[in-house]
Tab-separated table of C-alpha atoms in Angstrom:
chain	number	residue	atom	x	y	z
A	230	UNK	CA	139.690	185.680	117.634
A	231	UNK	CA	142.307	184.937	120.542
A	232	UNK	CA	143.563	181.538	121.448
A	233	UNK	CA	145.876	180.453	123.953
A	234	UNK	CA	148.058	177.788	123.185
A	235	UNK	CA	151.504	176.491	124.677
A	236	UNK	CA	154.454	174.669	122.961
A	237	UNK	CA	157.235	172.285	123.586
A	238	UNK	CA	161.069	173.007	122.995
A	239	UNK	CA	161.348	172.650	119.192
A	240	UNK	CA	158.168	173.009	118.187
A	241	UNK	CA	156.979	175.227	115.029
A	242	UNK	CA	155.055	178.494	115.981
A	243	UNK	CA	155.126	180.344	112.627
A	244	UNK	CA	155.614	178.506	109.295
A	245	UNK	CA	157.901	180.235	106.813
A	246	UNK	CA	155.899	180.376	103.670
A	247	UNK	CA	152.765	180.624	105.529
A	248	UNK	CA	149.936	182.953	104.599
A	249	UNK	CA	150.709	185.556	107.914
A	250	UNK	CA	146.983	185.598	109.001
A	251	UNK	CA	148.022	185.632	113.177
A	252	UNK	CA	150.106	187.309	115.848
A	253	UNK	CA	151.484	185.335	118.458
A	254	UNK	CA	152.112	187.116	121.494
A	255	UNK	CA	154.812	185.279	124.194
A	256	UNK	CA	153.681	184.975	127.666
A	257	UNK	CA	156.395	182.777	129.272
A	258	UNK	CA	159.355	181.469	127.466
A	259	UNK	CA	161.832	182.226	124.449
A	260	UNK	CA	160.912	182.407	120.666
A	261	UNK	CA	164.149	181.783	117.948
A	262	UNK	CA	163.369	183.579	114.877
A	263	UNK	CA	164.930	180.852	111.826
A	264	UNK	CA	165.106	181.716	108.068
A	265	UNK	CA	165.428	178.703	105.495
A	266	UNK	CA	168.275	179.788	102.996
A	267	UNK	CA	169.496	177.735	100.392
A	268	UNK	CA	172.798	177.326	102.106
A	269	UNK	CA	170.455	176.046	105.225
A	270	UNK	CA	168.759	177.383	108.126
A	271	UNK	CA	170.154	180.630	109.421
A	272	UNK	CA	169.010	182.158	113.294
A	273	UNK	CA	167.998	185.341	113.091
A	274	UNK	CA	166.667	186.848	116.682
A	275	UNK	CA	165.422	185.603	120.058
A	276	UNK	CA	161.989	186.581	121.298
A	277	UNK	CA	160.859	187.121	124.922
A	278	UNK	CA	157.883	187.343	127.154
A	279	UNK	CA	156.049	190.486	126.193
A	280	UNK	CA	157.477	190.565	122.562
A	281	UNK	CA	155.101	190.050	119.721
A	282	UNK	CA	155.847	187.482	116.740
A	283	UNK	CA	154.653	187.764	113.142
A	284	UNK	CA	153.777	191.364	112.895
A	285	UNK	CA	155.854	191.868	110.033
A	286	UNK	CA	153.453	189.318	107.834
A	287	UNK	CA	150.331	190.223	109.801
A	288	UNK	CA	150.450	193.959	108.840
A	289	UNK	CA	151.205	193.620	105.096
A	290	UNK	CA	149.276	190.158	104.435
A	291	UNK	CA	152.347	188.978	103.328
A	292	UNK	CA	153.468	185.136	103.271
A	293	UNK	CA	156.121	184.884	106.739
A	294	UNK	CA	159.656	185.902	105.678
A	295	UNK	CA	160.836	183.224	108.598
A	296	UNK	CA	159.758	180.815	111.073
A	297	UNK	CA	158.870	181.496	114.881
A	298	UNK	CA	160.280	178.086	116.890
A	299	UNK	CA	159.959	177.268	120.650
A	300	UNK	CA	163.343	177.497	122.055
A	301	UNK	CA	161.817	176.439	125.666
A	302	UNK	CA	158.597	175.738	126.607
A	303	UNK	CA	156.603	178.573	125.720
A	304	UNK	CA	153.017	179.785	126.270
A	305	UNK	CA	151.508	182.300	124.114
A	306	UNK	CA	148.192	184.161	122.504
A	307	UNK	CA	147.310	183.718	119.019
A	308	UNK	CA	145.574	187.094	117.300
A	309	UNK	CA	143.723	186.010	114.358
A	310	UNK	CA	142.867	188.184	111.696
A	311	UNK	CA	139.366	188.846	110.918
A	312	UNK	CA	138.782	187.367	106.959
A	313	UNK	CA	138.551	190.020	104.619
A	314	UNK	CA	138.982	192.831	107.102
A	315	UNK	CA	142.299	194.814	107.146
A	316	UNK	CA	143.502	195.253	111.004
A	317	UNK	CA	144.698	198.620	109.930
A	318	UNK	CA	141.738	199.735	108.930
A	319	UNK	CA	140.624	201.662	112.155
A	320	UNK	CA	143.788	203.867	112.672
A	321	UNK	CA	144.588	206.859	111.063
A	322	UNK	CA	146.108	206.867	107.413
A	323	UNK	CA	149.274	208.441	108.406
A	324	UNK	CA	149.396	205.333	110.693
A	325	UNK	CA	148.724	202.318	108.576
A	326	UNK	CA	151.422	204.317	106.499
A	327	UNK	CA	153.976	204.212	108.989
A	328	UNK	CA	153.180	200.874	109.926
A	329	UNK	CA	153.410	199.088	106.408
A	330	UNK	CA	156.793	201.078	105.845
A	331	UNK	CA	158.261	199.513	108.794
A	332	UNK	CA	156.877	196.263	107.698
A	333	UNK	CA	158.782	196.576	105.040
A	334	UNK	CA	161.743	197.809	106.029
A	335	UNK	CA	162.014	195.395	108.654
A	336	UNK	CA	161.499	192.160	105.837
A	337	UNK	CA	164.107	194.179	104.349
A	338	UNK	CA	166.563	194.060	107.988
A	339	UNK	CA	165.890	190.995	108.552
A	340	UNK	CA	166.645	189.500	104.477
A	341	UNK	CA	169.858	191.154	104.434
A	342	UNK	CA	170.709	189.853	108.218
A	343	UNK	CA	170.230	186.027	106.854
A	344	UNK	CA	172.621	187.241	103.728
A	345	UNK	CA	175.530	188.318	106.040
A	346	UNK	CA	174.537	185.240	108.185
A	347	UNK	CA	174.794	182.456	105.370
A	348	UNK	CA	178.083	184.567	104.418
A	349	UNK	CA	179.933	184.216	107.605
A	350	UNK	CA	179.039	180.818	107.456
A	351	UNK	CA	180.420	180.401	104.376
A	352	UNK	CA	183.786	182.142	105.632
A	353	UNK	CA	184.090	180.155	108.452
A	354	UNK	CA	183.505	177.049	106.847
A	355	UNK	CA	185.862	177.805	103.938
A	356	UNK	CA	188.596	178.683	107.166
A	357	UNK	CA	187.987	175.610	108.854
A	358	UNK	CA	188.138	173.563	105.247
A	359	UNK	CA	191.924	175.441	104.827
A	360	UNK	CA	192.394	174.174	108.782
A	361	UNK	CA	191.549	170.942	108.499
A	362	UNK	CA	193.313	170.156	105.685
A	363	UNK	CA	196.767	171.968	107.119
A	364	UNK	CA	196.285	169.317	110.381
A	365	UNK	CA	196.234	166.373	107.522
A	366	UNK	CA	198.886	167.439	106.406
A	367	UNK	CA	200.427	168.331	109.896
A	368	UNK	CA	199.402	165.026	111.149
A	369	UNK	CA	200.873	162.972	107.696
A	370	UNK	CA	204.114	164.536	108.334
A	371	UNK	CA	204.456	163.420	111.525
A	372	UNK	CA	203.749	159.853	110.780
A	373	UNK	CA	205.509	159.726	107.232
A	374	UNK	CA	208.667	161.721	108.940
A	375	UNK	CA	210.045	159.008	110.791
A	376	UNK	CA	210.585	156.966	107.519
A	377	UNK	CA	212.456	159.544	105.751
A	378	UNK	CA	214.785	160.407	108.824
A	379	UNK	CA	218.545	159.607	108.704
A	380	UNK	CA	221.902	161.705	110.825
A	381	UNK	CA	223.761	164.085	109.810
A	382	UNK	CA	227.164	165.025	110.906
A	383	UNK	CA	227.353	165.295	114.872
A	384	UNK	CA	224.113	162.749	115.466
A	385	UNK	CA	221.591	165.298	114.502
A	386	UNK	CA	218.882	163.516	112.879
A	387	UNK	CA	216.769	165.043	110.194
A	388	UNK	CA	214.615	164.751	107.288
A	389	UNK	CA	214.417	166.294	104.048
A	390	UNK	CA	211.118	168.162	103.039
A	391	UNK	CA	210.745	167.662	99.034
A	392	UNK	CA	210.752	163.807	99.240
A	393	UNK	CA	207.930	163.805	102.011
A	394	UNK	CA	206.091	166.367	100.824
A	395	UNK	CA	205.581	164.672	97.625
A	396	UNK	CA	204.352	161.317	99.169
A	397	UNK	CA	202.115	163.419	101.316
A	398	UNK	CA	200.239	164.533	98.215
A	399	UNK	CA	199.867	161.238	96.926
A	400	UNK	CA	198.714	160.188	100.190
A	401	UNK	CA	195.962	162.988	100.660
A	402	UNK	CA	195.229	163.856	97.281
A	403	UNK	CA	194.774	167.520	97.566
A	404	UNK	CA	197.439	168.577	94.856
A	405	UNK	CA	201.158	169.364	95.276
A	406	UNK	CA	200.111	173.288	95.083
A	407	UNK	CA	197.561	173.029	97.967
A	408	UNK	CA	200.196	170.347	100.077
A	409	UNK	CA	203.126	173.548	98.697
A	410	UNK	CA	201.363	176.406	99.765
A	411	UNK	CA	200.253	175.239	103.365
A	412	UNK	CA	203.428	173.932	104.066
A	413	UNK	CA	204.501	177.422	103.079
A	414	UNK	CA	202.487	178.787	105.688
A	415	UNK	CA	203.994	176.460	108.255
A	416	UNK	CA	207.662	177.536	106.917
A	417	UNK	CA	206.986	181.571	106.975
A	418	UNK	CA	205.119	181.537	110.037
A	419	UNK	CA	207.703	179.341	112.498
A	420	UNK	CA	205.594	176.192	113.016
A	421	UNK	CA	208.477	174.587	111.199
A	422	UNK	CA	212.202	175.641	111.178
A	423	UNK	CA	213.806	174.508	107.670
A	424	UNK	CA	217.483	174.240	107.318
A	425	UNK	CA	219.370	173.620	104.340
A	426	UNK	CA	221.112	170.175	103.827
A	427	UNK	CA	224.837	171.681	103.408
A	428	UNK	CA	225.777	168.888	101.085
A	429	UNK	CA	222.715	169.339	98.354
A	430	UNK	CA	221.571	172.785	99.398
A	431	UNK	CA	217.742	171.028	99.594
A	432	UNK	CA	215.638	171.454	102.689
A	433	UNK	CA	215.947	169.829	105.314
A	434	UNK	CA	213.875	169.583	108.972
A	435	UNK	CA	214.908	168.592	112.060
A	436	UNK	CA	213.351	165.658	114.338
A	437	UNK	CA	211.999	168.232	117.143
A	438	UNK	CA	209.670	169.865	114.015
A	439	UNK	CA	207.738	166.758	114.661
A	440	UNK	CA	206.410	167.401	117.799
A	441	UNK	CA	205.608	171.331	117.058
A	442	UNK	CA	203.318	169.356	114.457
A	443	UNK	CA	201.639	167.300	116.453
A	444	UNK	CA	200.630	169.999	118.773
A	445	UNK	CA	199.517	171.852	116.451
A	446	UNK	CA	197.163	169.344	114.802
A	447	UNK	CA	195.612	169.022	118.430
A	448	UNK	CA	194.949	172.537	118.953
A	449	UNK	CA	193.357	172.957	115.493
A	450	UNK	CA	191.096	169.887	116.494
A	451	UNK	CA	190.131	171.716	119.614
A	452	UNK	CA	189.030	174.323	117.756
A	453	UNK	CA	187.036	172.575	115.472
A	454	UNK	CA	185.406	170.983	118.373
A	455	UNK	CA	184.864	174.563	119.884
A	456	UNK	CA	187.152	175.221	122.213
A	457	UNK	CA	190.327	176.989	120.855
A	458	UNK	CA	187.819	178.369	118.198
A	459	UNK	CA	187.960	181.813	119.960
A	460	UNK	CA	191.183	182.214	119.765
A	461	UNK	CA	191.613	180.850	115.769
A	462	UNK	CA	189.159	184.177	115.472
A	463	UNK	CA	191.329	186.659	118.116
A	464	UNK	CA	193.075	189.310	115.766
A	465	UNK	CA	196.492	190.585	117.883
A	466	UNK	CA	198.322	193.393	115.489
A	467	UNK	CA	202.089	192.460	114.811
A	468	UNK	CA	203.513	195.314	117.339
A	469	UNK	CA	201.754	193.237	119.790
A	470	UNK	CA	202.602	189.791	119.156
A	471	UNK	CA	206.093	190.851	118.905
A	472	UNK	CA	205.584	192.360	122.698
A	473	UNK	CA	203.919	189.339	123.675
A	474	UNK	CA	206.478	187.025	122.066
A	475	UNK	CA	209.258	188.555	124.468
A	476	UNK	CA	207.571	187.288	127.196
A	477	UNK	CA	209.845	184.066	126.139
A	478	UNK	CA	213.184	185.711	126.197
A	479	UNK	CA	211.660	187.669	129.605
A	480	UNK	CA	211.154	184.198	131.664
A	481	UNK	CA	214.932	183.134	130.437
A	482	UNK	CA	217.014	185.779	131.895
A	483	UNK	CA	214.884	185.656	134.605
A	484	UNK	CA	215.603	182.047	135.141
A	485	UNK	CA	212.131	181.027	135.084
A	486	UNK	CA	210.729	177.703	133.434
A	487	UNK	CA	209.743	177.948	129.914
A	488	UNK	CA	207.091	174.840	129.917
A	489	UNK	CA	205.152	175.440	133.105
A	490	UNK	CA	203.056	177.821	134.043
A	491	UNK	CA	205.290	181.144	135.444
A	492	UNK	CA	203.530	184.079	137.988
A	493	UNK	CA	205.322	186.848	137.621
A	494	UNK	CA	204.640	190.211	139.560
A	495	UNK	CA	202.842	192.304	136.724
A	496	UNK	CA	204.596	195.869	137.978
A	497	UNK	CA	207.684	194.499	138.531
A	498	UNK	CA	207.802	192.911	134.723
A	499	UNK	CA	206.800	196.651	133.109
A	500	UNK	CA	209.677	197.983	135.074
A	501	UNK	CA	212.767	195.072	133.942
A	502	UNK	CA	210.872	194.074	130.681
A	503	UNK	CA	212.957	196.130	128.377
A	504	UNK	CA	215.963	196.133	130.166
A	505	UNK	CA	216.336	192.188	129.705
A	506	UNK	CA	214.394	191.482	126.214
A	507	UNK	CA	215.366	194.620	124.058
A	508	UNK	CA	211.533	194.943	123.022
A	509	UNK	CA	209.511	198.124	125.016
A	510	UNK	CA	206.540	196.666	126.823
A	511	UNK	CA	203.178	197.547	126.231
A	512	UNK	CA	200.095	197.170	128.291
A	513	UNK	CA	197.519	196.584	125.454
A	514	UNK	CA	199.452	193.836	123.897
A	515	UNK	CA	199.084	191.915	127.586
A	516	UNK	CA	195.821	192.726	128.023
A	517	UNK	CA	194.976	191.865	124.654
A	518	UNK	CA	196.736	188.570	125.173
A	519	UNK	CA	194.702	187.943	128.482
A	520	UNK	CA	191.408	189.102	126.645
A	521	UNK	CA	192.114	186.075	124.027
A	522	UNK	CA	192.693	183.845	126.735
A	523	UNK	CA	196.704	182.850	126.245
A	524	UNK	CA	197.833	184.208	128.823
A	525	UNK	CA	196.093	185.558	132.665
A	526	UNK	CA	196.284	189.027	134.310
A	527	UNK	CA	195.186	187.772	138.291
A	528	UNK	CA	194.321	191.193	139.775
A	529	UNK	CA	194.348	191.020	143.652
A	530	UNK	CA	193.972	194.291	146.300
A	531	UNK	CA	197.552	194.784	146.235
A	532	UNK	CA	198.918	193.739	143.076
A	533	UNK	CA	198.231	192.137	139.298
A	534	UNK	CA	200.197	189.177	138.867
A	535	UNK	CA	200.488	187.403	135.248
A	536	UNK	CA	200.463	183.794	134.821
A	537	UNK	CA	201.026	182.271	131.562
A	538	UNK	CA	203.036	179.436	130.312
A	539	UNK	CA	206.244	180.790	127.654
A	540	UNK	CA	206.301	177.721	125.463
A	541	UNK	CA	202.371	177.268	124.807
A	542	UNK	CA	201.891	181.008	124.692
A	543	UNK	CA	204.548	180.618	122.126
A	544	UNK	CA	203.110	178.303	120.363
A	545	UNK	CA	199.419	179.181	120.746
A	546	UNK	CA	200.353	182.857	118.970
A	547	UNK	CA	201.868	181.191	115.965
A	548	UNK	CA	198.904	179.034	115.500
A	549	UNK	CA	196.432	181.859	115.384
A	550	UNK	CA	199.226	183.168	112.652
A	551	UNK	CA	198.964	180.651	111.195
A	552	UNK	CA	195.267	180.351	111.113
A	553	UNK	CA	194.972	184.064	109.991
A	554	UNK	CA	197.174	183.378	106.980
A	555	UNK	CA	195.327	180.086	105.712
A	556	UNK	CA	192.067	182.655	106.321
A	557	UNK	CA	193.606	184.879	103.345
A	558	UNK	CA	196.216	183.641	101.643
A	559	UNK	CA	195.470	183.991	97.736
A	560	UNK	CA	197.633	180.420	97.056
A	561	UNK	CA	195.663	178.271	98.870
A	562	UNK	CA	193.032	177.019	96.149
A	563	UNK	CA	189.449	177.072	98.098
A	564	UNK	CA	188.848	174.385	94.988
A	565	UNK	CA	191.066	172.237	96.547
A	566	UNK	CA	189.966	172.681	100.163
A	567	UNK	CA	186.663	170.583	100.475
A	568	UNK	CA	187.753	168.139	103.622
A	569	UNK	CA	186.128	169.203	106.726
């Protein structure tokens, strides 16, 4: 029996769990293929006009491995199966063999595809846990610091790191190791630039840490939010960020502006760039950096001209360091980590 039948946006085609007793054929509209997992719904697949949806279940008389759901409005044809008869049963043997193996082997595809879904979830989710906690503690610094600053010889004003970083624990709660090992990270990586207080030999930071802090904690919540989440995911090898890095020391000699944006003739930079940083320039590691989004490569008939601001490209690079690191650093106790 054939039925036509049409569907609103977010309405169920194909129940998962169902006994598969119908194709549904799409006329007009998109299908999303969903699997319920027990870490929660994973997508699998879109289906379009022309595609066919519960074969898989239809052929083998299977309950469905996943759910078929309207992702626009959608108008389809229902094939029902005829009770007790097997729609194979007409075609050749070699045929209904071939047809229940890829059955099979496509349940199989499509099982393992929700495992490596619900495990990049999982990944991502344990990244952004490390993340959000390293803003907290980002963002607690830079309100705690102020109360812990005092001068040091010549005005300089400062404040010293083992005092704060113990009332940031008891302020957050995560555990002096967790609160140790992120501001580790911070430390290693450059977001902060420790000195040592020449009197006790402690550590010490100085006031303009603060707002390297702060701008950091807004860029991770951008990413959370989506949009710096790209680049918290961009992989740039060392040899290149050490390239890109330059790009700083470039725009000095050349007496350009390190906080605004700078458009610099693209040949012209590959020609001077090692004469005035030290560091050989590379064309992947720009194009790289352009592909992530930190910096632009403006082609035009005559010429390629990059724009890019020094300080935030700065900046922007240590952060995805950063992010990398708290992605796989063995100290960081995941137990610890459940904010979010």
């Amino acid at each position: 029996m054939e039925t036509v039948k049409r569907f609103q946006a977010g309405e169920i085609i194909l129940l998962q769990g169902e006994v598969g007793n119908s194709l549904f054929v799409i006329r007009e509209g998109q299908v999303e293929i969903v699997k319920k997992t027990a870490r929660g719904e994973v997508f699998l697949t879109i289906q379009n006009p022309g595609e066919i949806v519960g074969l898989l279940s239809f052929f083998n008389s299977g309950n469905r491995l996943a759910s078929a759901r309207a992702r626009t409005e959608v108008e389809g044809q229902f094939i029902e199966r005829e009770a007790g008869r097997d729609p194979l049963v007409n075609l050749p043997s070699w045929v209904q063999l071939v047809l229940k193996e890829f059955s099979l082997r496509l349940g199989q595809s499509n099982d393992q595809l929700a495992k490596l879904q619900v495990e990049r979830a999982g990944l991502i989710e344990k990244t952004m846990n490390r993340l959000t906690i390293s803003l907290q503690i980002a963002d607690t610094i830079c309100e705690l610091a102020p109360h812990f600053m005092r001068k040091i010889d010549g005005g300089k004003e400062v404040f010293m790191a083992e005092p704060l970083l113990e009332r940031i624990d008891k302020c957050l709660g995560y555990g002096r190791e967790t609160v140790d090992s992120i501001f580790d990270v911070f430390k290693n990586l450059g977001m902060v630039k420790v000195e040592l207080d020449p009197d006790t030999n402690k550590e010490m930071l100085a006031a303009n840490n603060v707002p390297r802090l702060k701008w950091y904690s807004d860029f991770i919540r951008s990413a959370k939010s989506g949009k710096n989440r790209k680049l918290l995911q961009a992989e740039i090898p060392f040899r290149y960020r050490k390239v890109i890095f330059a790009l700083k020391d470039y725009v000095q000699k050349t007496k350009g502006d390190l906080h605004k944006l700078n458009s610099v003739d693209y040949a012209l930079l590959l020609v001077d760039f090692e004469k005035l940083t030290k560091v050989k320039p590379d064309p992947a590691a720009f194009e790289m950096a352009a592909s992530a989004g930190i910096l632009e490569l403006k082609k035009s008939a005559d010429k390629v001209t990059m724009i890019f601001n020094p300080a935030l490209l700065v900046r922007t690079l240590i952060a995805m360091n950063v992010a990398k690191r708290l992605r796989t650093d063995p100290n960081i106790k995941d137990d610890d980590a459940q904010a979010i």
